[in-house]
XYZ file of C-alpha atoms in Angstrom:
110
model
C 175.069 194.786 101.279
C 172.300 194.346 103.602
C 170.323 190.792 103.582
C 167.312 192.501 102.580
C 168.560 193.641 98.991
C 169.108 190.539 97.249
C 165.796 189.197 98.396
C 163.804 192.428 97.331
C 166.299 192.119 94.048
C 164.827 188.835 93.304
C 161.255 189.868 93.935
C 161.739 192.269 90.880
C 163.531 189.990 88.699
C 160.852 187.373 89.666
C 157.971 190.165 88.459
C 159.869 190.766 85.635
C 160.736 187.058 84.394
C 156.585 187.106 84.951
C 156.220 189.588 82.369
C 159.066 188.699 79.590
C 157.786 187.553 76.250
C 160.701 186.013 73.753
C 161.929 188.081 71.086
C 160.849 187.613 67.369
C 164.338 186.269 66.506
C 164.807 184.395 69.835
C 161.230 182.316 68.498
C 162.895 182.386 64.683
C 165.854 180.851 65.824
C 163.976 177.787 67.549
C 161.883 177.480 64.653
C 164.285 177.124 62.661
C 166.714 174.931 64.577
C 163.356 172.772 65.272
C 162.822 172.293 61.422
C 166.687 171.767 60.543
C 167.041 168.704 63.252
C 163.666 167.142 62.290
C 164.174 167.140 58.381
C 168.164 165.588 59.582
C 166.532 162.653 61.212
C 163.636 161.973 58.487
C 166.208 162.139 56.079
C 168.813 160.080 58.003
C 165.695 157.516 58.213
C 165.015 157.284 54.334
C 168.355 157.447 53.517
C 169.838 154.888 55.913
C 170.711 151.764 54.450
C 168.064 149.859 56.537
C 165.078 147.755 55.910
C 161.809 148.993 56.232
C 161.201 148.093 60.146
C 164.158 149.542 61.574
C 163.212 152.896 59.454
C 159.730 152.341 60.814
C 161.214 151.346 64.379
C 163.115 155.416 63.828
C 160.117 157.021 62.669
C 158.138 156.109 65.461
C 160.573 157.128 68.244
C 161.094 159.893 66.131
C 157.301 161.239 66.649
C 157.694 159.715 70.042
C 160.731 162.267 70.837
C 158.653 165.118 68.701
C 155.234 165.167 71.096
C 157.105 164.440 74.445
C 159.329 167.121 73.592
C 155.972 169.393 73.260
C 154.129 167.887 76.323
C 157.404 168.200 78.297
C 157.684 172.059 77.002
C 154.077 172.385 77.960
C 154.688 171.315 81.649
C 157.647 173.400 82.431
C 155.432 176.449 81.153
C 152.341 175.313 82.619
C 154.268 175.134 86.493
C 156.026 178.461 85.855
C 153.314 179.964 85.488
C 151.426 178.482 88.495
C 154.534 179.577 90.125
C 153.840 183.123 89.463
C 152.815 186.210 91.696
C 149.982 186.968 89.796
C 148.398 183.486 89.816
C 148.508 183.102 93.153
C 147.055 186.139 94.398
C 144.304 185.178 92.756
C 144.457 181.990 94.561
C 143.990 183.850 98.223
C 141.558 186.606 96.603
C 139.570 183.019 95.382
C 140.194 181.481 98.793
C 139.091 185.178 100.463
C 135.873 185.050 99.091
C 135.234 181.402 99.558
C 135.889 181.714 103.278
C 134.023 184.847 103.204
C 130.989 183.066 101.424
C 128.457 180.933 104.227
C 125.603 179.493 102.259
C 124.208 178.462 104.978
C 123.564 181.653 107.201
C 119.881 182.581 107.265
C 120.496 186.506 107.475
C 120.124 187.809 104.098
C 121.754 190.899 104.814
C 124.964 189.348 105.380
């Protein structure tokens, strides 16, 4: 196989990973596994045999874990999608026209 057909291989699966959207059940599924482990460790929390400030010390590192998780989810989208070939050719058409762009030229026909 010549060198040149993986690369242009992975240029399409690149344009297509760009385009992909998750399936109904694929989102269904996560919901759903979300909800299940989150009601197992509030309910491991009130029915430990603890005090109250080691269930408190667990419910906070519980909503700890629960909004990193998000922020970390958040990140990994927000860089694949810098990452993508759409976003950055609108970087170098925005770059383009900023190059392009003198405001200090005195002809106004330019």
């Amino acid at each position: 196989m010549p060198a040149a057909q993986p690369r242009r291989q992975a240029e399409r699966m690149d344009a297509f990973d760009a385009m992909s959207k998750n399936t109904s059940a694929f989102f269904l599924q996560a919901a759903i596994a979300f909800g299940v482990s989150f009601l197992g460790v509030l309910g491991g929390i009130f029915f430990l045999p603890l005090d109250i400030w080691p269930r408190l010390f667990l419910a906070m590192s519980a909503v700890f874990l629960v909004t990193s998780s998000f922020t970390l989810a958040k990140v990994i989208r927000d860089q694949q999608e810098a990452a993508t070939i759409r976003v950055r050719l609108d970087e170098v058409r925005m770059e383009k026209l900023l190059a392009e762009h003198n405001p200090f030229t005195t002809d106004p026909l330019k």
